[in-house]
Amino acid sequence: RPRARERDSRGLTLVRALHLAALSSFALAQPLFDLLGRNAEFFAARDSTRWDILLFAVSIVVLPPLLLTAAELVSGRFAAGVHIALVAALVALVALQVLRRTVDPGSAIALPAAVLVGAGAAAVYARFAPARSFLTVLAPAPVVFLALFLFASPVRDLVLPEESEALAADVSARTPVVVLVFDELAGASLLDDDLEIDAERFPNFAALARGSTWFRNAATVDAWTVNAVPAVLTGRYSEHGHLPIHSEHPNNLFTLLGDTYRLSVSESLTDLCPRDLCPRAGEPFGDRMKSLVEDAGVIYLHRTLPPDLRDGLPAVTGTWGAFLENEAEQNRRRLDVFRSFLSSLEPGARPLLAYAHLTFPHFPWQFLPSGKRYDGNGGEIPGFEGTAWGDDEFLVAQAQQRYLLQLGFADRLVGELLARLRATGLYDRALVIVLADHGISFRPGDRRRAFSETNLEDIAFVPLFVKTPDQQSGRTIDAAVQNVDVLPTIADVLGVDVPW
């Protein structure tokens, strides 16, 4: 009889653990898997390995129910009561998310409502056996959610990437190639009333135009970096749904020139340069996982909490990660990309391909043209409501002025680039291309980034400057071109036949 009681106790503990695992998968795992599965760039942009993703996904499914079951076991004779309380808490989390995605009320309504739903569900669970049987039937849910996330979402391309052989090209050129991509820079922002570069506000962009070919009507092919930058680097229109990673875009500028050229590549939000051509030390495993868990936690809170409680959270709309980093650290990272890019601009035995994608003048807007930084609102933009500007014209105008100040700082970086190229003797013989991935719009009641009929000219048109080797004077070309034309232009100048 004692053995029978022990078996019954173990069986009850197992059933309760399965119930907690099922509820935890709905309350914790599924919301994260749903959001991150549709935004696999979250992992691609932070250079997460397949093992990082696998460990993260399995941990989200396994660790919470394990910890909850352990808490229940150590409670001894209070285990049954603790179990009911945990059931109530998990159901309350599910209720909060349902409210968040439907009516999205404030905390004064959402929190009591979620508590009541959780308490009611726990009471039904404790009193009626069919309710407990229903949770037993849902026991496979964690495994199903995990499998769908890893193998039936875009994350699959990161976990099981298809190895594609890049097409080779015969490259005999020795011309240095320097490509600088700015982020969220509208071409019209640089212009004066005569549709020329405003030399007073942006003297270095104007100096670049005087010595290069300025394509005044250049346009991006997409409003989003993860599609626009691959178009620049591959010469092909990006298909939505493809991740900005090498396995999805094996034929690109880096693989075209990598066998011949010395590569200095600083990518932001993309990962098109293969590791054999662009080895990178990266963060230690522990730091990567810590950052991954922290950022996923911030995302989960944004997806769960009522609006007045979300206001105090770090913003998650400006980048794909590092949400808890302070603003000084974020800006240091952004500037380190440029400093590394500048330091690589040196002659060598092999010709140089230097590429950098800078997240400037992209917000947070905190820099003056001088390079000094002022205290701002971090990733939050007053007047910006979700995906579009509000109707407050003053707040939208204020945001635009902050953007223009930081654009002045981007102009300063262009000046540093030109000075470095001249100091190293690369300027005259190099092919130098400066462009932006997409623009930005400041129109009350309209979208900041996504194309609309009224903001298209703000977002679509971007600066594009091409300085060919030994070019002595500037040219302005008004023909319509796109950033997808950049790679074939590089190949044309170098005399390379692009094999794709």
mmCIF file of C-alpha atoms in Angstrom, residues 62-292:
data_model
loop_
_atom_site.group_PDB
_atom_site.id
_atom_site.type_symbol
_atom_site.label_atom_id
_atom_site.label_comp_id
_atom_site.label_asym_id
_atom_site.label_seq_id
_atom_site.Cartn_x
_atom_site.Cartn_y
_atom_site.Cartn_z
ATOM 1 C CA VAL A 62 11.508 23.354 -20.897
ATOM 2 C CA LEU A 63 12.839 25.682 -18.200
ATOM 3 C CA PRO A 64 9.658 27.533 -17.093
ATOM 4 C CA PRO A 65 7.606 24.367 -16.365
ATOM 5 C CA LEU A 66 10.634 22.775 -14.704
ATOM 6 C CA LEU A 67 11.057 25.756 -12.391
ATOM 7 C CA LEU A 68 7.342 25.903 -11.643
ATOM 8 C CA THR A 69 7.230 22.177 -10.892
ATOM 9 C CA ALA A 70 10.278 22.516 -8.634
ATOM 10 C CA ALA A 71 8.580 25.356 -6.740
ATOM 11 C CA GLU A 72 5.540 23.146 -6.306
ATOM 12 C CA LEU A 73 7.601 20.190 -5.042
ATOM 13 C CA VAL A 74 9.508 22.174 -2.435
ATOM 14 C CA SER A 75 6.252 23.528 -1.015
ATOM 15 C CA GLY A 76 5.596 20.144 0.586
ATOM 16 C CA ARG A 77 2.083 19.788 1.992
ATOM 17 C CA PHE A 78 1.080 23.045 0.327
ATOM 18 C CA ALA A 79 1.865 21.613 -3.122
ATOM 19 C CA ALA A 80 -1.779 21.326 -4.209
ATOM 20 C CA GLY A 81 -2.488 24.945 -3.331
ATOM 21 C CA VAL A 82 0.696 26.161 -5.004
ATOM 22 C CA HIS A 83 -0.247 24.191 -8.126
ATOM 23 C CA ILE A 84 -3.673 25.851 -8.306
ATOM 24 C CA ALA A 85 -2.054 29.274 -7.841
ATOM 25 C CA LEU A 86 0.404 28.575 -10.678
ATOM 26 C CA VAL A 87 -2.448 27.496 -12.941
ATOM 27 C CA ALA A 88 -4.236 30.754 -12.142
ATOM 28 C CA ALA A 89 -1.108 32.824 -12.865
ATOM 29 C CA LEU A 90 -0.452 31.159 -16.229
ATOM 30 C CA VAL A 91 -4.066 31.526 -17.347
ATOM 31 C CA ALA A 92 -3.948 35.181 -16.272
ATOM 32 C CA LEU A 93 -0.919 35.711 -18.525
ATOM 33 C CA VAL A 94 -2.816 34.202 -21.451
ATOM 34 C CA ALA A 95 -5.781 36.461 -20.671
ATOM 35 C CA LEU A 96 -3.515 39.525 -20.580
ATOM 36 C CA GLN A 97 -2.203 38.709 -24.049
ATOM 37 C CA VAL A 98 -5.717 38.215 -25.420
ATOM 38 C CA LEU A 99 -6.701 41.617 -24.032
ATOM 39 C CA ARG A 100 -3.485 43.154 -25.409
ATOM 40 C CA ARG A 101 -4.224 41.934 -28.927
ATOM 41 C CA THR A 102 -7.909 42.874 -28.923
ATOM 42 C CA VAL A 103 -9.093 45.920 -26.976
ATOM 43 C CA ASP A 104 -5.721 46.721 -25.280
ATOM 44 C CA PRO A 105 -7.148 48.426 -22.161
ATOM 45 C CA GLY A 106 -5.097 50.168 -19.493
ATOM 46 C CA SER A 107 -3.726 48.329 -16.488
ATOM 47 C CA ALA A 108 -6.635 49.456 -14.255
ATOM 48 C CA ILE A 109 -8.903 47.248 -16.374
ATOM 49 C CA ALA A 110 -6.539 44.654 -17.852
ATOM 50 C CA LEU A 111 -4.851 43.445 -14.657
ATOM 51 C CA PRO A 112 -8.020 42.872 -12.568
ATOM 52 C CA ALA A 113 -9.727 41.252 -15.557
ATOM 53 C CA ALA A 114 -6.790 38.893 -16.109
ATOM 54 C CA VAL A 115 -6.667 38.003 -12.401
ATOM 55 C CA LEU A 116 -10.388 37.229 -12.394
ATOM 56 C CA VAL A 117 -10.080 35.041 -15.492
ATOM 57 C CA GLY A 118 -7.086 33.231 -14.004
ATOM 58 C CA ALA A 119 -8.819 32.676 -10.667
ATOM 59 C CA GLY A 120 -11.995 31.451 -12.343
ATOM 60 C CA ALA A 121 -10.090 29.056 -14.588
ATOM 61 C CA ALA A 122 -8.122 27.715 -11.615
ATOM 62 C CA ALA A 123 -11.344 27.132 -9.668
ATOM 63 C CA VAL A 124 -12.838 25.211 -12.585
ATOM 64 C CA TYR A 125 -9.590 23.245 -12.923
ATOM 65 C CA ALA A 126 -9.588 22.315 -9.218
ATOM 66 C CA ARG A 127 -13.254 21.285 -9.102
ATOM 67 C CA PHE A 128 -13.968 19.575 -12.418
ATOM 68 C CA ALA A 129 -12.039 16.560 -13.695
ATOM 69 C CA PRO A 130 -12.861 17.266 -17.393
ATOM 70 C CA ALA A 131 -10.945 20.556 -17.113
ATOM 71 C CA ARG A 132 -7.895 18.676 -15.904
ATOM 72 C CA SER A 133 -8.357 16.073 -18.625
ATOM 73 C CA PHE A 134 -8.477 18.867 -21.191
ATOM 74 C CA LEU A 135 -5.046 20.087 -20.060
ATOM 75 C CA THR A 136 -3.754 16.518 -20.251
ATOM 76 C CA VAL A 137 -4.878 16.407 -23.877
ATOM 77 C CA LEU A 138 -2.943 19.665 -24.459
ATOM 78 C CA ALA A 139 0.266 18.164 -23.039
ATOM 79 C CA PRO A 140 1.887 17.799 -26.525
ATOM 80 C CA ALA A 141 1.466 21.566 -27.154
ATOM 81 C CA PRO A 142 5.029 22.505 -26.104
ATOM 82 C CA VAL A 143 6.549 20.042 -28.562
ATOM 83 C CA VAL A 144 4.204 21.189 -31.329
ATOM 84 C CA PHE A 145 4.995 24.869 -30.762
ATOM 85 C CA LEU A 146 8.729 24.122 -30.676
ATOM 86 C CA ALA A 147 8.608 22.121 -33.915
ATOM 87 C CA LEU A 148 6.547 24.776 -35.706
ATOM 88 C CA PHE A 149 8.984 27.489 -34.629
ATOM 89 C CA LEU A 150 12.135 25.610 -35.643
ATOM 90 C CA PHE A 151 10.950 23.900 -38.812
ATOM 91 C CA ALA A 152 7.839 25.663 -40.146
ATOM 92 C CA SER A 153 8.739 29.344 -39.747
ATOM 93 C CA PRO A 154 11.416 31.505 -41.416
ATOM 94 C CA VAL A 155 13.696 30.539 -38.503
ATOM 95 C CA ARG A 156 14.127 27.213 -40.289
ATOM 96 C CA ASP A 157 16.492 28.899 -42.745
ATOM 97 C CA LEU A 158 18.777 29.775 -39.835
ATOM 98 C CA VAL A 159 18.551 26.414 -38.092
ATOM 99 C CA LEU A 160 18.843 24.353 -41.295
ATOM 100 C CA PRO A 161 20.472 26.695 -43.826
ATOM 101 C CA GLU A 162 20.838 25.448 -47.362
ATOM 102 C CA GLU A 163 24.463 25.507 -48.386
ATOM 103 C CA SER A 164 24.617 27.169 -51.805
ATOM 104 C CA GLU A 165 27.819 27.390 -53.797
ATOM 105 C CA ALA A 166 28.571 30.938 -54.870
ATOM 106 C CA LEU A 167 29.196 31.397 -58.578
ATOM 107 C CA ALA A 168 32.824 32.235 -59.307
ATOM 108 C CA ALA A 169 34.039 35.122 -61.436
ATOM 109 C CA ASP A 170 37.364 35.929 -63.079
ATOM 110 C CA VAL A 171 38.598 39.106 -61.356
ATOM 111 C CA SER A 172 41.856 40.664 -62.492
ATOM 112 C CA ALA A 173 41.123 44.248 -61.389
ATOM 113 C CA ARG A 174 43.265 45.979 -58.772
ATOM 114 C CA THR A 175 40.996 48.976 -58.181
ATOM 115 C CA PRO A 176 40.165 49.580 -54.498
ATOM 116 C CA VAL A 177 36.414 49.523 -53.860
ATOM 117 C CA VAL A 178 34.912 51.529 -50.985
ATOM 118 C CA VAL A 179 31.164 51.314 -50.273
ATOM 119 C CA LEU A 180 29.475 53.255 -47.470
ATOM 120 C CA VAL A 181 25.736 52.718 -46.858
ATOM 121 C CA PHE A 182 23.847 55.115 -44.618
ATOM 122 C CA ASP A 183 20.574 54.098 -42.988
ATOM 123 C CA GLU A 184 17.259 55.978 -43.230
ATOM 124 C CA LEU A 185 18.536 58.965 -45.217
ATOM 125 C CA ALA A 186 16.061 60.680 -47.525
ATOM 126 C CA GLY A 187 17.711 62.133 -50.625
ATOM 127 C CA ALA A 188 15.538 65.246 -50.516
ATOM 128 C CA SER A 189 16.934 66.083 -47.063
ATOM 129 C CA LEU A 190 20.249 67.057 -48.666
ATOM 130 C CA LEU A 191 18.769 69.467 -51.201
ATOM 131 C CA ASP A 192 18.389 73.231 -51.275
ATOM 132 C CA ASP A 193 15.691 75.153 -53.100
ATOM 133 C CA ASP A 194 17.550 74.711 -56.417
ATOM 134 C CA LEU A 195 17.611 70.905 -55.989
ATOM 135 C CA GLU A 196 21.362 70.961 -55.447
ATOM 136 C CA ILE A 197 23.241 69.624 -52.441
ATOM 137 C CA ASP A 198 22.957 72.250 -49.708
ATOM 138 C CA ALA A 199 26.659 73.065 -49.354
ATOM 139 C CA GLU A 200 26.131 75.256 -46.313
ATOM 140 C CA ARG A 201 24.384 72.635 -44.217
ATOM 141 C CA PHE A 202 26.090 69.570 -45.732
ATOM 142 C CA PRO A 203 29.521 70.702 -47.001
ATOM 143 C CA ASN A 204 31.015 67.217 -47.177
ATOM 144 C CA PHE A 205 28.172 65.690 -49.184
ATOM 145 C CA ALA A 206 28.556 68.702 -51.496
ATOM 146 C CA ALA A 207 32.318 68.084 -51.753
ATOM 147 C CA LEU A 208 31.629 64.424 -52.560
ATOM 148 C CA ALA A 209 29.203 65.478 -55.307
ATOM 149 C CA ARG A 210 31.799 67.857 -56.813
ATOM 150 C CA GLY A 211 34.193 64.959 -57.357
ATOM 151 C CA SER A 212 31.806 62.135 -58.229
ATOM 152 C CA THR A 213 28.760 61.229 -60.272
ATOM 153 C CA TRP A 214 25.636 62.133 -58.344
ATOM 154 C CA PHE A 215 22.537 60.220 -59.375
ATOM 155 C CA ARG A 216 19.959 62.764 -58.288
ATOM 156 C CA ASN A 217 16.948 60.539 -58.942
ATOM 157 C CA ALA A 218 18.247 57.315 -57.394
ATOM 158 C CA ALA A 219 15.620 55.245 -55.621
ATOM 159 C CA THR A 220 15.607 52.324 -53.248
ATOM 160 C CA VAL A 221 13.804 49.120 -54.189
ATOM 161 C CA ASP A 222 12.394 48.568 -50.704
ATOM 162 C CA ALA A 223 11.515 50.525 -47.575
ATOM 163 C CA TRP A 224 13.154 48.004 -45.244
ATOM 164 C CA THR A 225 16.867 47.468 -44.676
ATOM 165 C CA VAL A 226 16.627 43.678 -44.685
ATOM 166 C CA ASN A 227 15.424 43.813 -48.306
ATOM 167 C CA ALA A 228 17.088 46.995 -49.579
ATOM 168 C CA VAL A 229 20.676 46.159 -48.569
ATOM 169 C CA PRO A 230 20.674 42.654 -50.121
ATOM 170 C CA ALA A 231 19.500 44.294 -53.364
ATOM 171 C CA VAL A 232 22.553 46.579 -53.217
ATOM 172 C CA LEU A 233 24.923 43.695 -52.563
ATOM 173 C CA THR A 234 23.487 41.178 -55.023
ATOM 174 C CA GLY A 235 22.209 43.311 -57.898
ATOM 175 C CA ARG A 236 18.901 41.450 -57.680
ATOM 176 C CA TYR A 237 15.502 42.433 -56.365
ATOM 177 C CA SER A 238 14.925 40.903 -52.940
ATOM 178 C CA GLU A 239 11.967 38.634 -52.404
ATOM 179 C CA HIS A 240 10.065 39.370 -49.226
ATOM 180 C CA GLY A 241 10.356 36.518 -46.783
ATOM 181 C CA HIS A 242 14.011 35.866 -47.598
ATOM 182 C CA LEU A 243 16.352 36.497 -44.698
ATOM 183 C CA PRO A 244 19.319 38.874 -45.161
ATOM 184 C CA ILE A 245 21.864 36.072 -44.711
ATOM 185 C CA HIS A 246 24.468 34.415 -46.902
ATOM 186 C CA SER A 247 22.609 31.128 -47.399
ATOM 187 C CA GLU A 248 19.666 33.082 -48.848
ATOM 188 C CA HIS A 249 21.884 35.353 -50.984
ATOM 189 C CA PRO A 250 25.023 33.304 -51.759
ATOM 190 C CA ASN A 251 25.936 35.373 -54.822
ATOM 191 C CA ASN A 252 26.861 38.851 -53.685
ATOM 192 C CA LEU A 253 29.551 41.525 -53.819
ATOM 193 C CA PHE A 254 31.676 39.782 -51.187
ATOM 194 C CA THR A 255 31.710 36.387 -52.901
ATOM 195 C CA LEU A 256 32.216 38.068 -56.288
ATOM 196 C CA LEU A 257 35.470 39.733 -55.212
ATOM 197 C CA GLY A 258 36.440 37.707 -52.149
ATOM 198 C CA ASP A 259 38.955 35.383 -53.817
ATOM 199 C CA THR A 260 40.964 38.318 -55.143
ATOM 200 C CA TYR A 261 40.265 41.234 -52.829
ATOM 201 C CA ARG A 262 41.139 41.899 -49.200
ATOM 202 C CA LEU A 263 37.786 42.333 -47.455
ATOM 203 C CA SER A 264 36.913 44.740 -44.664
ATOM 204 C CA VAL A 265 33.193 44.259 -44.056
ATOM 205 C CA SER A 266 31.015 45.798 -41.341
ATOM 206 C CA GLU A 267 27.404 44.721 -41.795
ATOM 207 C CA SER A 268 24.500 45.988 -39.712
ATOM 208 C CA LEU A 269 21.248 43.992 -39.727
ATOM 209 C CA THR A 270 22.487 41.751 -42.555
ATOM 210 C CA ASP A 271 24.893 38.817 -42.701
ATOM 211 C CA LEU A 272 25.717 38.251 -46.372
ATOM 212 C CA CYS A 273 29.473 37.844 -46.134
ATOM 213 C CA PRO A 274 30.307 34.155 -45.542
ATOM 214 C CA ARG A 275 32.479 33.313 -42.557
ATOM 215 C CA ASP A 276 35.326 31.932 -44.646
ATOM 216 C CA LEU A 277 35.699 35.374 -46.250
ATOM 217 C CA CYS A 278 34.709 37.475 -43.233
ATOM 218 C CA PRO A 279 35.770 35.680 -40.060
ATOM 219 C CA ARG A 280 34.531 37.422 -36.935
ATOM 220 C CA ALA A 281 35.247 36.771 -33.332
ATOM 221 C CA GLY A 282 31.765 37.684 -32.176
ATOM 222 C CA GLU A 283 30.567 37.708 -28.587
ATOM 223 C CA PRO A 284 31.297 34.813 -26.224
ATOM 224 C CA PHE A 285 28.556 32.208 -26.051
ATOM 225 C CA GLY A 286 27.462 33.263 -22.568
ATOM 226 C CA ASP A 287 27.152 36.915 -23.564
ATOM 227 C CA ARG A 288 25.197 36.013 -26.693
ATOM 228 C CA MET A 289 22.699 33.921 -24.769
ATOM 229 C CA LYS A 290 22.344 36.515 -22.020
ATOM 230 C CA SER A 291 21.605 39.211 -24.592
ATOM 231 C CA LEU A 292 19.195 36.920 -26.430
#
